CSV table of C-alpha atoms in Angstrom, one decimal:
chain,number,residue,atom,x,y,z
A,3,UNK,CA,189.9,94.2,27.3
A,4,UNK,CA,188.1,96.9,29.4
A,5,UNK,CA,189.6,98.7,32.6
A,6,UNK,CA,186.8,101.0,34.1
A,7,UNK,CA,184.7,101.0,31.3
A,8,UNK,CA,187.6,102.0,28.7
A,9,UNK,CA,188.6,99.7,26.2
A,10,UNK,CA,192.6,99.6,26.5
A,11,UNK,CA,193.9,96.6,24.6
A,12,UNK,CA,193.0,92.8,23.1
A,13,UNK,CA,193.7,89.7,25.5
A,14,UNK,CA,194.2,86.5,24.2
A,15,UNK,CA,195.8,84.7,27.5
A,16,UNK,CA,195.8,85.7,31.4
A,17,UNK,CA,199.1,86.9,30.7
A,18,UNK,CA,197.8,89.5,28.8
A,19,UNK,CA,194.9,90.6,31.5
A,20,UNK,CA,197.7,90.7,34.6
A,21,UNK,CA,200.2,93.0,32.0
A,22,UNK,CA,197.1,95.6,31.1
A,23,UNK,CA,196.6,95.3,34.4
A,24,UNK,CA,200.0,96.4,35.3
A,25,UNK,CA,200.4,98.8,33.2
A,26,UNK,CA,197.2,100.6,34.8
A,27,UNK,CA,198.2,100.4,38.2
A,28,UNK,CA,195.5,97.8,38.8
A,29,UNK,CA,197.1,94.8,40.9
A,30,UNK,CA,195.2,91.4,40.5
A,31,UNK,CA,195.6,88.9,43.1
A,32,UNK,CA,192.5,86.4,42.4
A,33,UNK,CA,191.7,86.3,38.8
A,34,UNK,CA,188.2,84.4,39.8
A,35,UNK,CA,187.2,87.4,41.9
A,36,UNK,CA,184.2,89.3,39.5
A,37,UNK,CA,184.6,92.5,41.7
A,38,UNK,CA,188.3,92.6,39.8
A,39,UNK,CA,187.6,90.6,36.7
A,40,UNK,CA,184.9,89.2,34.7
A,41,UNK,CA,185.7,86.9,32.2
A,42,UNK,CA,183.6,87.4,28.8
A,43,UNK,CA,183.7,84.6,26.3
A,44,UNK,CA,185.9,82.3,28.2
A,45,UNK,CA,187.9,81.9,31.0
A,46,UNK,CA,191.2,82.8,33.2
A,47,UNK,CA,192.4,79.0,31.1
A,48,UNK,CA,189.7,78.7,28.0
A,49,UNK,CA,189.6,81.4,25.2
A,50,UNK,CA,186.9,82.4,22.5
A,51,UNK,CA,188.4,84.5,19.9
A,52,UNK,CA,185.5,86.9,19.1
């Protein structure tokens, strides 16, 4: 997972993106937004391990 350009941890469910998230400072209220997040191989629900 990225946050500004930096990569600061693995997710392997949304729980994961809203705690990194969290623990930047960055609060997420619509996880389909793309000016907040863009999913990369998968989804908010459907993960690609890579």
């Amino acid at each position: 997972m990225e946050i500004d350009g930096e990569v600061v941890s693995a997710a392997t469910s949304m729980m994961d993106v809203l705690a990194a998230a969290s623990a930047a400072g960055i609060r997420v209220h619509d996880l389909d937004d793309p000016g907040v997040v863009r999913w990369v191989g998968g989804g908010k629900f459907h993960w690609r391990p890579h």
